mmCIF file of C-alpha atoms and ligand atoms in Angstrom:
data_model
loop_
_atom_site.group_PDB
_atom_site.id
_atom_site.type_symbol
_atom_site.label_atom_id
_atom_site.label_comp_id
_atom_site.label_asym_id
_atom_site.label_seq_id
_atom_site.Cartn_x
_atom_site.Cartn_y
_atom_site.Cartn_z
ATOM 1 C CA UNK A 1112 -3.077 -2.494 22.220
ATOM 2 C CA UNK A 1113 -2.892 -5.374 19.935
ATOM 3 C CA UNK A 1114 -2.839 -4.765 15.834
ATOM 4 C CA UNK A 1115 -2.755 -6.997 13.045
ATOM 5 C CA UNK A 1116 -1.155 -6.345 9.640
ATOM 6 C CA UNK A 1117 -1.846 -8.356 6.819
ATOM 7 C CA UNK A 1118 0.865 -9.029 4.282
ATOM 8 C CA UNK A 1119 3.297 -8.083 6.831
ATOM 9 C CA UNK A 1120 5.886 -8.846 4.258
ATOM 10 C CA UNK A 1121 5.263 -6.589 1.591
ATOM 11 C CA UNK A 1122 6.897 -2.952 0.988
ATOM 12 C CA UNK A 1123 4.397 -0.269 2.379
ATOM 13 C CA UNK A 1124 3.153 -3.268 5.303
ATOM 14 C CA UNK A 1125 6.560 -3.857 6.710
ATOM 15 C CA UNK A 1126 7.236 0.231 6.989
ATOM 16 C CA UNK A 1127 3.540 0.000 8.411
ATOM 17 C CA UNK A 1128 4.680 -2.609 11.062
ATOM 18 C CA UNK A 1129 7.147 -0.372 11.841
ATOM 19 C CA UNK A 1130 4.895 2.617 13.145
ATOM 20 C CA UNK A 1131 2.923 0.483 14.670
ATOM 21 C CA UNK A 1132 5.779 -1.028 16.650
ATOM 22 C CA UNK A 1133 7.390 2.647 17.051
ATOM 23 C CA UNK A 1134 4.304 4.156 18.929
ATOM 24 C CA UNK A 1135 3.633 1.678 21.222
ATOM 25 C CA UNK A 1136 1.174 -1.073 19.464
ATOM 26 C CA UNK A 1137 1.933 -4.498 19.439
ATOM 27 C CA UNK A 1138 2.055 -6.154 16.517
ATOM 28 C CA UNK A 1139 0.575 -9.529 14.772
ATOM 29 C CA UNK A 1140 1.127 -9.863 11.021
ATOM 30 C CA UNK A 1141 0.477 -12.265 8.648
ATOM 31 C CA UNK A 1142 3.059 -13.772 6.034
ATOM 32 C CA UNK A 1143 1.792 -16.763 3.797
ATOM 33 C CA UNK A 1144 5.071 -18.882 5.026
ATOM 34 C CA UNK A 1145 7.513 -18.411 7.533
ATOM 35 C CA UNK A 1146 10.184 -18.528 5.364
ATOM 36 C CA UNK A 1147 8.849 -15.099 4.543
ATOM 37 C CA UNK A 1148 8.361 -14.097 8.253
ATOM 38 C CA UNK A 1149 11.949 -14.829 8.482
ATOM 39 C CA UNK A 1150 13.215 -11.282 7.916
ATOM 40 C CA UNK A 1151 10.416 -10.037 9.483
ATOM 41 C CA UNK A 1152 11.645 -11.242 12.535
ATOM 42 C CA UNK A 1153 14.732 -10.493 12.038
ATOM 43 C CA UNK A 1154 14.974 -6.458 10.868
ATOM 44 C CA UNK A 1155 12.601 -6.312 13.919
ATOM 45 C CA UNK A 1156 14.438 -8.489 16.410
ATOM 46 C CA UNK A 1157 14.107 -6.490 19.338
ATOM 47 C CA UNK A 1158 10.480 -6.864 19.395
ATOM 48 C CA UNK A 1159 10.227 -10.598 18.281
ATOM 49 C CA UNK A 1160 12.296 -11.804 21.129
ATOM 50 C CA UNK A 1161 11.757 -10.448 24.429
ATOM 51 C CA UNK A 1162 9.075 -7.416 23.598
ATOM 52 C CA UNK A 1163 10.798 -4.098 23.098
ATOM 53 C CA UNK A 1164 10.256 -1.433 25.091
ATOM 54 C CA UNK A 1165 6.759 -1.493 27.293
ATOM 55 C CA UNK A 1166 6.737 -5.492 26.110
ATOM 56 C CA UNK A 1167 5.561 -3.933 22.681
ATOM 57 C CA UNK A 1168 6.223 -7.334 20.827
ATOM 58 C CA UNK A 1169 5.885 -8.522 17.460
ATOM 59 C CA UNK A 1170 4.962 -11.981 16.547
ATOM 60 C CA UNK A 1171 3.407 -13.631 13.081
ATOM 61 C CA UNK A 1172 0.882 -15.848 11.664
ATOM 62 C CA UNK A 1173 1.264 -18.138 8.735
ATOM 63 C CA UNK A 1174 -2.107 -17.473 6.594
ATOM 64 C CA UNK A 1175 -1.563 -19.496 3.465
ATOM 65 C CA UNK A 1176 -4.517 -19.071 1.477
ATOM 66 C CA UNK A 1177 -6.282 -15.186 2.408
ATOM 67 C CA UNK A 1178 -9.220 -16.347 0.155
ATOM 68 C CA UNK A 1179 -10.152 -19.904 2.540
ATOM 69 C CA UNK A 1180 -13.427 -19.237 4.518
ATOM 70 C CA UNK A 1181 -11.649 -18.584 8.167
ATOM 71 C CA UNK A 1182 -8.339 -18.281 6.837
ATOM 72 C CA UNK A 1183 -7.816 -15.482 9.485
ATOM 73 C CA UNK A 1184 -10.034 -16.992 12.316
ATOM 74 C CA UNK A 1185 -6.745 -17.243 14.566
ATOM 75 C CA UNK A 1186 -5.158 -14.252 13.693
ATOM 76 C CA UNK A 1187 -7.835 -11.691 14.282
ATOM 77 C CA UNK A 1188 -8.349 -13.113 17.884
ATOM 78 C CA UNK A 1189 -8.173 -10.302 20.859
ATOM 79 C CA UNK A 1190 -7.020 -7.553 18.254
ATOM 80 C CA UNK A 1191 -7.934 -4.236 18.736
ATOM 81 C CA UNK A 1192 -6.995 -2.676 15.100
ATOM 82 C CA UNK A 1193 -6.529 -4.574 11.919
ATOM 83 C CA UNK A 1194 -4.771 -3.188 8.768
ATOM 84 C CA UNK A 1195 -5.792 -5.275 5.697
ATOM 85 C CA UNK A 1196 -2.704 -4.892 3.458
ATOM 86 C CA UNK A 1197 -2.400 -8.315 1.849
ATOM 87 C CA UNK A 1198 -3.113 -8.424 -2.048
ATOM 88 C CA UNK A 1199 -1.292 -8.910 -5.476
ATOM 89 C CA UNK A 1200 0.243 -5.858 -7.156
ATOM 90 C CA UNK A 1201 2.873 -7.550 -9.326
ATOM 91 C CA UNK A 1202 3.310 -7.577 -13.302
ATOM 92 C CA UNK A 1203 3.068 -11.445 -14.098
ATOM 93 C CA UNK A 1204 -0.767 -11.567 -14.218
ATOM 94 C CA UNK A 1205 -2.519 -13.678 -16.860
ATOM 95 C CA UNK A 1206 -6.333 -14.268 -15.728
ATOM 96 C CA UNK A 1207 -7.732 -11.121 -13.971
ATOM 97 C CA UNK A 1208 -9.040 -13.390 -11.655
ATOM 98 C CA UNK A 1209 -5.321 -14.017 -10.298
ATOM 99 C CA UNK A 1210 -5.686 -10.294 -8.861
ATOM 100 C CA UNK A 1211 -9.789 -9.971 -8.392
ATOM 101 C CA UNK A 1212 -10.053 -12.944 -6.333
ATOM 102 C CA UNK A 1213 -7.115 -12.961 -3.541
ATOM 103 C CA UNK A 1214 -8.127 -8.673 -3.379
ATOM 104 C CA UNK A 1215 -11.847 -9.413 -2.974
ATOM 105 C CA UNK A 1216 -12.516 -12.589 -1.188
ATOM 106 C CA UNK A 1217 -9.285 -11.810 1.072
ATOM 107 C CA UNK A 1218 -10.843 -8.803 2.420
ATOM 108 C CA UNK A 1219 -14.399 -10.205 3.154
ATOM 109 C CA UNK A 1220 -12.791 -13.711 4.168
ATOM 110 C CA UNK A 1221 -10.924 -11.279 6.643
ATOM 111 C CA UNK A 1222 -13.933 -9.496 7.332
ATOM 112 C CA UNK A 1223 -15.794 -12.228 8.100
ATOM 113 C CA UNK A 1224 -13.722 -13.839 10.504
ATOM 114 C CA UNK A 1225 -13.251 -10.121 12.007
ATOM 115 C CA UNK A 1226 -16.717 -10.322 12.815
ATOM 116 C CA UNK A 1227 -16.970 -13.485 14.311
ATOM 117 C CA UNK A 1228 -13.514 -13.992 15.948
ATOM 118 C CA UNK A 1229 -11.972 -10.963 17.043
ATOM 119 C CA UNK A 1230 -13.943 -10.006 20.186
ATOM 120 C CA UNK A 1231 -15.433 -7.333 21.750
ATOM 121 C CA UNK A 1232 -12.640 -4.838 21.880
ATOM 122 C CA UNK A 1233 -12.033 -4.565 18.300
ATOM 123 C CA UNK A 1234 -12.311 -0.621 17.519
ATOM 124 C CA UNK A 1235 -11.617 -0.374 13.699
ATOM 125 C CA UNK A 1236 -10.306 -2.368 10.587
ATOM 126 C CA UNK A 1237 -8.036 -0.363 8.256
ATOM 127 C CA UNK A 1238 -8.063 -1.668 4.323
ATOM 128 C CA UNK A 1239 -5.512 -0.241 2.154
ATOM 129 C CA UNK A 1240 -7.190 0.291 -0.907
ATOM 130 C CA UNK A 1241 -5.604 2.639 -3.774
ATOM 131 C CA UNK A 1242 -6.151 5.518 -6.137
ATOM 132 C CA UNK A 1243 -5.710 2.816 -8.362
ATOM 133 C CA UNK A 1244 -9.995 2.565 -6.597
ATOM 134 C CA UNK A 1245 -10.186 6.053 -7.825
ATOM 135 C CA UNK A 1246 -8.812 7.815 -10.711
ATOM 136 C CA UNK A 1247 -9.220 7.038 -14.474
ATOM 137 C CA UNK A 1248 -7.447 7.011 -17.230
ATOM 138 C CA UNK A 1249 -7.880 10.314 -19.599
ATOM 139 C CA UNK A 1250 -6.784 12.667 -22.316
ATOM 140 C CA UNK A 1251 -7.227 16.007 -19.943
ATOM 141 C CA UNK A 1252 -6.043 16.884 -16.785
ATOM 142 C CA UNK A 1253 -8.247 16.338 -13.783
ATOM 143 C CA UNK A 1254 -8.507 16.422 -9.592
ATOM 144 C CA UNK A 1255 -9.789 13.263 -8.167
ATOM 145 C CA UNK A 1256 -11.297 12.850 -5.089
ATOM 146 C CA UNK A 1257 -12.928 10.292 -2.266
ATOM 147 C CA UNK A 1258 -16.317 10.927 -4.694
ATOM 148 C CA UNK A 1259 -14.342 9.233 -7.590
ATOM 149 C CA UNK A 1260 -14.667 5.491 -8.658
ATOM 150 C CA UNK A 1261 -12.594 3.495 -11.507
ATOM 151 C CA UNK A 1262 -15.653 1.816 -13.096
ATOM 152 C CA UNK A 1263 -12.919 2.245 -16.109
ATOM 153 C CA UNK A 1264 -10.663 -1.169 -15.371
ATOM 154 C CA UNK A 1265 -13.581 -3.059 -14.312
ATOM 155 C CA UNK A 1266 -15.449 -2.269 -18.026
ATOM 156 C CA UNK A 1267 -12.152 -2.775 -19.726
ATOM 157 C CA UNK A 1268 -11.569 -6.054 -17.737
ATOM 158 C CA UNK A 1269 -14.770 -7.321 -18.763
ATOM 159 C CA UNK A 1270 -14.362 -6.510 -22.364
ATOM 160 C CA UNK A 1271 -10.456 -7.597 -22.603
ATOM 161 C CA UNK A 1272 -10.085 -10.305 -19.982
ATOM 162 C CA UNK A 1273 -6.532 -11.461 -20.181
ATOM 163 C CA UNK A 1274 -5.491 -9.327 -23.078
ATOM 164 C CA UNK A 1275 -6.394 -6.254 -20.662
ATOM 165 C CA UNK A 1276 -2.504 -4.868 -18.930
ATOM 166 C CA UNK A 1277 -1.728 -5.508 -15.560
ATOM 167 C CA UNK A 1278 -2.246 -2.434 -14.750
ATOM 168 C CA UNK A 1279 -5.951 -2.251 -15.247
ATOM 169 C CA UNK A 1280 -6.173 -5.649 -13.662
ATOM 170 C CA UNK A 1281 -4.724 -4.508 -10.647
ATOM 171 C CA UNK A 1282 -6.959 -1.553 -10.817
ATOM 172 C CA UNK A 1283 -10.242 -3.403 -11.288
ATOM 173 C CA UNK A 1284 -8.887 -5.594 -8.362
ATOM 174 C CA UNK A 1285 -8.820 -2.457 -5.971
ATOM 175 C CA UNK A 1286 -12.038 -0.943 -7.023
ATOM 176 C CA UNK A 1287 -13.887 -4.376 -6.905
ATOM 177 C CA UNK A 1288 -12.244 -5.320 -3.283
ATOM 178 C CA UNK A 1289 -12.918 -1.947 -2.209
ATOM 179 C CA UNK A 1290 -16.831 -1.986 -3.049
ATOM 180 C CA UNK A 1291 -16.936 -5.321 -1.574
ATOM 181 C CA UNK A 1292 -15.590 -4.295 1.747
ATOM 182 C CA UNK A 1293 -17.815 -1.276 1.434
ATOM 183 C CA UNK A 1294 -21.097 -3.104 0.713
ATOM 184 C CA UNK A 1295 -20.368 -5.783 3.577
ATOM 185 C CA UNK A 1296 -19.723 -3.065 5.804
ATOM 186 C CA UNK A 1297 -23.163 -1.165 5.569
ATOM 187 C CA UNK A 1298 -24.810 -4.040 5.467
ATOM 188 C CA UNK A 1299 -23.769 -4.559 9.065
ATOM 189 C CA UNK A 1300 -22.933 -0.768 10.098
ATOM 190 C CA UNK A 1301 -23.978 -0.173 13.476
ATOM 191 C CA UNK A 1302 -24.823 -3.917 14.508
ATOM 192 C CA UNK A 1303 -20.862 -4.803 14.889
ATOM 193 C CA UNK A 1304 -19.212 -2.578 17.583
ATOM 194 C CA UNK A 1305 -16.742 -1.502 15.038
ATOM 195 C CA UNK A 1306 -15.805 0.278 11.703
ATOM 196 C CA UNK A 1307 -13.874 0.418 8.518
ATOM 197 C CA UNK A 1308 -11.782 3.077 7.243
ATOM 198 C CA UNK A 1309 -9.981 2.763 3.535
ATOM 199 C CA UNK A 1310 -6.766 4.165 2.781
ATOM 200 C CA UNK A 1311 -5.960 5.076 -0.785
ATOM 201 C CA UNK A 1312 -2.591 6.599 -1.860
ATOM 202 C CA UNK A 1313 -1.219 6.716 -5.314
ATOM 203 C CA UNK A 1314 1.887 5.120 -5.930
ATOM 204 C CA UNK A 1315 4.363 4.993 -3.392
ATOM 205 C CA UNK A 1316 7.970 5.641 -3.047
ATOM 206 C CA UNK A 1317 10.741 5.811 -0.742
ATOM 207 C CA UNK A 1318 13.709 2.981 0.227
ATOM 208 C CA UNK A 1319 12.487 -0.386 1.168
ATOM 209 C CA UNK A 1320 13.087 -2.110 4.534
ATOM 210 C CA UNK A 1321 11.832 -5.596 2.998
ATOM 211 C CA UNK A 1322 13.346 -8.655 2.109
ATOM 212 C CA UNK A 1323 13.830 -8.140 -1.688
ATOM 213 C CA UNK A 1324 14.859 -11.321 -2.975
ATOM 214 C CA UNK A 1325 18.384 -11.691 -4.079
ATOM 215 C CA UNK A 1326 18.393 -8.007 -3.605
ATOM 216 C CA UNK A 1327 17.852 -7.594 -6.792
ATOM 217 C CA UNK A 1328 16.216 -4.226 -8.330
ATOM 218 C CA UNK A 1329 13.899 -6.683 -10.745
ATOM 219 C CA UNK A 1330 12.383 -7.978 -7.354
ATOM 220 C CA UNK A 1331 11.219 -5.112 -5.796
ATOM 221 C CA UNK A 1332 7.617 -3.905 -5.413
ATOM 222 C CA UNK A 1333 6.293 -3.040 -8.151
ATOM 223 C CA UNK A 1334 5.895 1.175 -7.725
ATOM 224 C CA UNK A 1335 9.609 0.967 -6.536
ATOM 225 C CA UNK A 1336 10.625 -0.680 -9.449
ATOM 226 C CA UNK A 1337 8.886 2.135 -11.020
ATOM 227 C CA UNK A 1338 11.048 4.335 -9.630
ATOM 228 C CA UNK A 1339 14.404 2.794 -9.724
ATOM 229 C CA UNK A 1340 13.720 1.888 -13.328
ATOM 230 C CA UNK A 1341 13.007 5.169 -14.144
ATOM 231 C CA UNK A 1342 15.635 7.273 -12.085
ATOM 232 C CA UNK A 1343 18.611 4.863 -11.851
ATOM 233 C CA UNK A 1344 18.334 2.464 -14.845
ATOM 234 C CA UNK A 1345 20.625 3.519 -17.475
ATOM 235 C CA UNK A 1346 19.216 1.796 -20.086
ATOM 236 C CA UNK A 1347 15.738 3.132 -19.913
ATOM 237 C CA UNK A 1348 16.848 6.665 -19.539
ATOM 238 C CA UNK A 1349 14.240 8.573 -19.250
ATOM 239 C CA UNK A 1350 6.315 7.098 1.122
ATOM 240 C CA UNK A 1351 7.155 4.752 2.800
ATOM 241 C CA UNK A 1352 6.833 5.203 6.494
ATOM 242 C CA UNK A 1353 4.215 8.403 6.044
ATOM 243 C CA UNK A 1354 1.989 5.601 4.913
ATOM 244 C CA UNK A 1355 2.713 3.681 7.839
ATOM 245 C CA UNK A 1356 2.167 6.642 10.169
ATOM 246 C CA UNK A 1357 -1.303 7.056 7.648
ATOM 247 C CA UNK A 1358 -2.501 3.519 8.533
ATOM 248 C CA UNK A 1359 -1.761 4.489 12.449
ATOM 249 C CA UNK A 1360 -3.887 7.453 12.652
ATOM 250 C CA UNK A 1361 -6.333 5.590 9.960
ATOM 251 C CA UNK A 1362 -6.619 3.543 12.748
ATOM 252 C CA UNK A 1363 -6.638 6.170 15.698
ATOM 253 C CA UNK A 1364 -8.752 9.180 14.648
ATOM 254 C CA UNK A 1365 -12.281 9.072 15.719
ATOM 255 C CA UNK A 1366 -13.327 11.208 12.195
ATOM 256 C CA UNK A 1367 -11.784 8.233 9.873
ATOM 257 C CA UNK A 1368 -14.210 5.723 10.850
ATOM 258 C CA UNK A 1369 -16.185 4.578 7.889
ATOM 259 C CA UNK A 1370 -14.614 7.061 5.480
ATOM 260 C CA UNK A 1371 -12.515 6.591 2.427
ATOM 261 C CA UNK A 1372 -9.188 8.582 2.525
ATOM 262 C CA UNK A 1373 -7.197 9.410 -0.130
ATOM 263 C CA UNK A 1374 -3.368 9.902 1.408
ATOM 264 C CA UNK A 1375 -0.658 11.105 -0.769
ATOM 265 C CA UNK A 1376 2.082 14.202 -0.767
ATOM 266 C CA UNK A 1377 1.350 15.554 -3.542
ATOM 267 C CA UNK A 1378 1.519 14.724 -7.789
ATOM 268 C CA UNK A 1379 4.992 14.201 -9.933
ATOM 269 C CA UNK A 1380 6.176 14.307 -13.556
ATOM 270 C CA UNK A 1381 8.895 11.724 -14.133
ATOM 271 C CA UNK A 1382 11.258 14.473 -14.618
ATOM 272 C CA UNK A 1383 11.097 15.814 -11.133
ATOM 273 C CA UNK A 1384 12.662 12.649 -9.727
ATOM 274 C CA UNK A 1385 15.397 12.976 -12.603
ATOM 275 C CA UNK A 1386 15.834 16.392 -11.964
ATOM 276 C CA UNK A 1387 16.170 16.070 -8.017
ATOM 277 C CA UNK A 1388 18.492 12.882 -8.474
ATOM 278 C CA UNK A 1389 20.793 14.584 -10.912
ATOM 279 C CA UNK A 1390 20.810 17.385 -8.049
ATOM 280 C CA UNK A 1391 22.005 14.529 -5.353
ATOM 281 C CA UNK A 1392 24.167 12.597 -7.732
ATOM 282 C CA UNK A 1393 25.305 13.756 -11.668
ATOM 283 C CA UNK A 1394 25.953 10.288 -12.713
ATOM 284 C CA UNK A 1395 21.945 9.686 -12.811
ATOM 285 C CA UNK A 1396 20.601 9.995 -16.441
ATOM 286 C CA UNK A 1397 19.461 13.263 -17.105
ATOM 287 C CA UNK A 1398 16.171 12.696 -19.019
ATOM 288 C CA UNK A 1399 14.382 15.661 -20.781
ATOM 289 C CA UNK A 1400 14.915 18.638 -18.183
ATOM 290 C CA UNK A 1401 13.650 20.380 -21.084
ATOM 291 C CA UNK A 1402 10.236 19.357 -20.817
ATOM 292 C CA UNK A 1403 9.813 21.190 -17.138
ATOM 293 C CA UNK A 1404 11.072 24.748 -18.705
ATOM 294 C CA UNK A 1405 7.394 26.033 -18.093
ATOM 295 C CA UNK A 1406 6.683 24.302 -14.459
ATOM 296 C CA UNK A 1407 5.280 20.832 -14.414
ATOM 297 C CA UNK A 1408 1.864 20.009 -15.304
ATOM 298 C CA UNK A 1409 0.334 17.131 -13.724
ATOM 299 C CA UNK A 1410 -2.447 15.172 -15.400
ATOM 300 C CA UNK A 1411 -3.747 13.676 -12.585
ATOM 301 C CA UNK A 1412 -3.781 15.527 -8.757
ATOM 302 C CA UNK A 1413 -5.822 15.021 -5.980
ATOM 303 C CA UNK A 1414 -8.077 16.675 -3.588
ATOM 304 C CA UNK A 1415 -6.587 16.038 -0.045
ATOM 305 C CA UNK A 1416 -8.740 17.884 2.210
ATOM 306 C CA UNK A 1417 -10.078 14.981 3.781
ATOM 307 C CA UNK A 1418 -6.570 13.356 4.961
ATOM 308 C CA UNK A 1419 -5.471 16.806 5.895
ATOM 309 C CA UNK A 1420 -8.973 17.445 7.960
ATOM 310 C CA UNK A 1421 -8.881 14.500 9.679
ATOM 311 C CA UNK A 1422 -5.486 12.408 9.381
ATOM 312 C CA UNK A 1423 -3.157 14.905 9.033
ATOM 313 C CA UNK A 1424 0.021 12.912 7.883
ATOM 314 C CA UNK A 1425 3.313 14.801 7.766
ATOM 315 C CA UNK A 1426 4.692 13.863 4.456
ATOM 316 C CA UNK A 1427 8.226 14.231 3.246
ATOM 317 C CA UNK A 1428 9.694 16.388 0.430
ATOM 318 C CA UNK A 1429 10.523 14.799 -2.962
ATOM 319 C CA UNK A 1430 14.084 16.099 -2.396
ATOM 320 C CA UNK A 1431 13.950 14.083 0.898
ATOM 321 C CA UNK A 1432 12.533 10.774 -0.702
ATOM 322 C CA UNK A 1433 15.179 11.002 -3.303
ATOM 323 C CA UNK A 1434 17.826 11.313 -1.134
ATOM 324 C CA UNK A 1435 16.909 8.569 1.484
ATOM 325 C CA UNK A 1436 15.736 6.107 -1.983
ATOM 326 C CA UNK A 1437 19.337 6.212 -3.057
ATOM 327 C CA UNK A 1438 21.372 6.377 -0.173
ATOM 328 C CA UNK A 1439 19.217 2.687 0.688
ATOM 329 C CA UNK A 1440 20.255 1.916 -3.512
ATOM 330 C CA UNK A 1441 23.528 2.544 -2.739
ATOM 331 C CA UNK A 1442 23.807 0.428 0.406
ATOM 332 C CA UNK A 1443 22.464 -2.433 -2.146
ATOM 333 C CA UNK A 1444 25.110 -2.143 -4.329
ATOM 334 C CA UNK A 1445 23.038 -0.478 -6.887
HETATM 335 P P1 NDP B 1340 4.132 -5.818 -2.004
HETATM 336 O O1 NDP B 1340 4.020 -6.649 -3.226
HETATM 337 O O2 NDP B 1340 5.479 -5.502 -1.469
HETATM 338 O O3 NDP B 1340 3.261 -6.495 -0.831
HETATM 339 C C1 NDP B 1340 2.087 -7.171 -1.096
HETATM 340 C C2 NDP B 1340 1.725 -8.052 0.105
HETATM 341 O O4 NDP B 1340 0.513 -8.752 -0.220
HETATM 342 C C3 NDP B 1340 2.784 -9.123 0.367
HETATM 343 O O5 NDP B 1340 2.780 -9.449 1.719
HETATM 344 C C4 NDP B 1340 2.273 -10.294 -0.453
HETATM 345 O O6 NDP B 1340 2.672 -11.551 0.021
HETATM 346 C C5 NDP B 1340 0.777 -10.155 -0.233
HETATM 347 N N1 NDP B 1340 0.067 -10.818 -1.320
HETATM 348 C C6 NDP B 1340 0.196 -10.615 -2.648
HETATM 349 N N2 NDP B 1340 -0.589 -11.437 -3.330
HETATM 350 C C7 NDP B 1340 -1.226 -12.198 -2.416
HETATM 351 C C8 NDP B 1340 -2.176 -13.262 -2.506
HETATM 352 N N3 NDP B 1340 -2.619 -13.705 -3.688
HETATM 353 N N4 NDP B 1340 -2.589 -13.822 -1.369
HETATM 354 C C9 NDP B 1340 -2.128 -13.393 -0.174
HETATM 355 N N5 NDP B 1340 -1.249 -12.397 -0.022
HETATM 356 C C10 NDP B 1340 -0.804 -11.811 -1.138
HETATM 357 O O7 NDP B 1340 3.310 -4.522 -2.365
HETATM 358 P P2 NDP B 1340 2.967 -3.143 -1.640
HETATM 359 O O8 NDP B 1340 3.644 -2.982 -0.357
HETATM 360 O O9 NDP B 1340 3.117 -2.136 -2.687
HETATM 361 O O10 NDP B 1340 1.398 -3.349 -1.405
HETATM 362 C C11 NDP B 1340 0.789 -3.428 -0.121
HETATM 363 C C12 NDP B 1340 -0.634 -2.925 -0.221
HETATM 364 O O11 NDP B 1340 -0.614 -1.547 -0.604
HETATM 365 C C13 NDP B 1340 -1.478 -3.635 -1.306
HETATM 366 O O12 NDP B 1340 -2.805 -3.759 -0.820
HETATM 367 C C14 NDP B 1340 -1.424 -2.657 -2.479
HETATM 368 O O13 NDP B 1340 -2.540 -2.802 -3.326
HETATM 369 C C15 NDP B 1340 -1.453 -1.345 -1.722
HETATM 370 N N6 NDP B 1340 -0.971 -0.173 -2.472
HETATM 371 C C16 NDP B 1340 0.334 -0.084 -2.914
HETATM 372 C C17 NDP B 1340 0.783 1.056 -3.548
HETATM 373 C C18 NDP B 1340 2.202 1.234 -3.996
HETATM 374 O O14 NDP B 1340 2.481 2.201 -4.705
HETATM 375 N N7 NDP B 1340 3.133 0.373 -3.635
HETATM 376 C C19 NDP B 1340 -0.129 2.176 -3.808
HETATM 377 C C20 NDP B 1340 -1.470 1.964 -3.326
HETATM 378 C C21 NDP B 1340 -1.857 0.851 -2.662
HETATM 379 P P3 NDP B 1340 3.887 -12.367 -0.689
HETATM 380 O O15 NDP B 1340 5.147 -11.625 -0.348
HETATM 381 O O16 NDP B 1340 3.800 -13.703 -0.071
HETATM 382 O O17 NDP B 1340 3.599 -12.366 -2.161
#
């Protein structure tokens, strides 16, 4: 079988690519130059050259512009599984529209040309979408689940415009790409031989296998900077491939089709990383241990029934992310 991955490039897409690859799917993903296919092709060389094992091979497709009307004509062509992973989650964002338009029109551009270009034995399109879709912001503590919607960023995006943060842009992006995809799909349900499943995790950790440029800690993603800026940056003391394997079964499992799936391991406080670094390696900044005395309480956890009833990811431990996060730090140099 034949998948494509969109955004192949990106942090949580290339780890994606990778369980794809390791379970026997060929891959096609899309990069928006092939300058940034280049390590692609490269961290994956066994596949890009000959086929790896069973001819499971991995090639890419240069899609410049997700939001041009049949930007992904070519690339959807024979597929049998698409993951939709392309979209902006970075911090230099001025007009919302820099995040709304590439999440929304990029989806339903690739939808489009899903529908009209893939052929007949397309089975299912994957969309990572967030909990970024799902939760919002407030003062008490609170379970969220698939029911939820952030109507929140898209009210305060219309009221602030630019002046809103980055954050809620990126939210309102989600949420608004999300319905989109959601609307176009039941407009259509039943009359297109295949169906849509949405993936929403909070933010994600866990080392990267992408190209970060310069390997520089102020390139990375933006929810490993998160991390790294928290845990290992001195002066701000204070998933990875389960995600992959989540987009696989996404993708697989009869029961996901059509459904929206929150997939995470579980909440955090800060501290916990601190606390599980300084456990792994002293030199880490300690942070306020203090403020765990009493067990940590998380303001925002979610209600995973649904992954666990019909995905059922195997997650690792936080003391296993932290470990593997800086052991890949350290190979950096960092
Ligand atoms: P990255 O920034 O590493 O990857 C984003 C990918 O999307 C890259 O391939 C990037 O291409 C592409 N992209 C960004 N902006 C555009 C655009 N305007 N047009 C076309 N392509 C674009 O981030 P992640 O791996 O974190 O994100 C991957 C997906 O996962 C996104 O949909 C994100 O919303 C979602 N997600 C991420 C979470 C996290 O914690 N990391 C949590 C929940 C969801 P290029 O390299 O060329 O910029």
């Amino acid at each position: 079988a034949v998948v494509l991955v969109t955004g192949a490039n990106g942090y949580i897409p290339i780890w994606t690519v990778s369980s794809f690859l390791s379970r026997g799917y060929s891959v096609r993903g899309t990069v928006r130059s092939s300058a940034k296919g280049d390590h692609l092709l490269q961290y994956f060389s066994e596949y890009a050259k000959e086929g790896g094992k069973d001819r499971v091979k991995l090639e890419l497709v240069v899609v410049e512009d997700i939001t041009k009307e049949g930007a992904f004509d070519e690339a959807v062509k024979g597929v049998d599984g698409i993951a939709h992973m392309a979209s902006p989650f970075h911090e230099n964002v001025d007009d919302p529209e820099e995040f709304i338009r590439p999440a929304v029109q990029g989806t339903l551009t690739l939808l489009r040309s899903a529908q009209a270009h893939a052929g007949p034995q397309l089975k299912r399109v994957v969309i990572t979408s967030s909990c970024a879709a799902v939760i919002t912001i407030q003062p008490t503590a609170r379970t969220f689940s698939e029911l939820d919607w952030n109507e929140q960023s898209i009210d305060e995006v219309k009221a602030q415009g630019r002046a809103a943060a980055p954050m809620t842009k990126y939210r309102a992006s989600k949420t608004l790409a999300e319905r989109a995809a959601l609307e176009w799909f039941k407009e259509r349900n039943g009359t297109l031989g295949w169906d849509v499943t949405w993936v929403n995790p909070p933010f994600v950790f866990g080392p990267a296998i992408h190209e970060i440029p310069g390997n520089k800690p102020e390139n990375l993603n933006t929810s490993l900077k998160a991390w790294y800026d928290f845990v290992l940056d001195t002066k701000n003391p204070k998933g990875r491939d389960a995600l992959g394997d989540a987009h696989v079964l996404a993708l697989e499992k009869e029961a996901a089709g059509g459904e929206r799936i929150i997939v995470t391991a579980g909440a955090y406080v800060w501290q916990e990383w601190l606390d599980i670094a300084n456990a792994v390696a002293p030199s880490i900044p300690k942070g306020y241990p203090d403020i765990l005395a009493g067990g940590p309480e998380y303001k925002v956890t979610y209600d995973t029934a649904k992954e666990r009833r019909v995905l059922g990811v195997g997650y690792r431990t936080k003391e296993q992310t932290v470990k593997d996060t800086l052991a890949d730090f350290k190979v950096r140099g960092w």
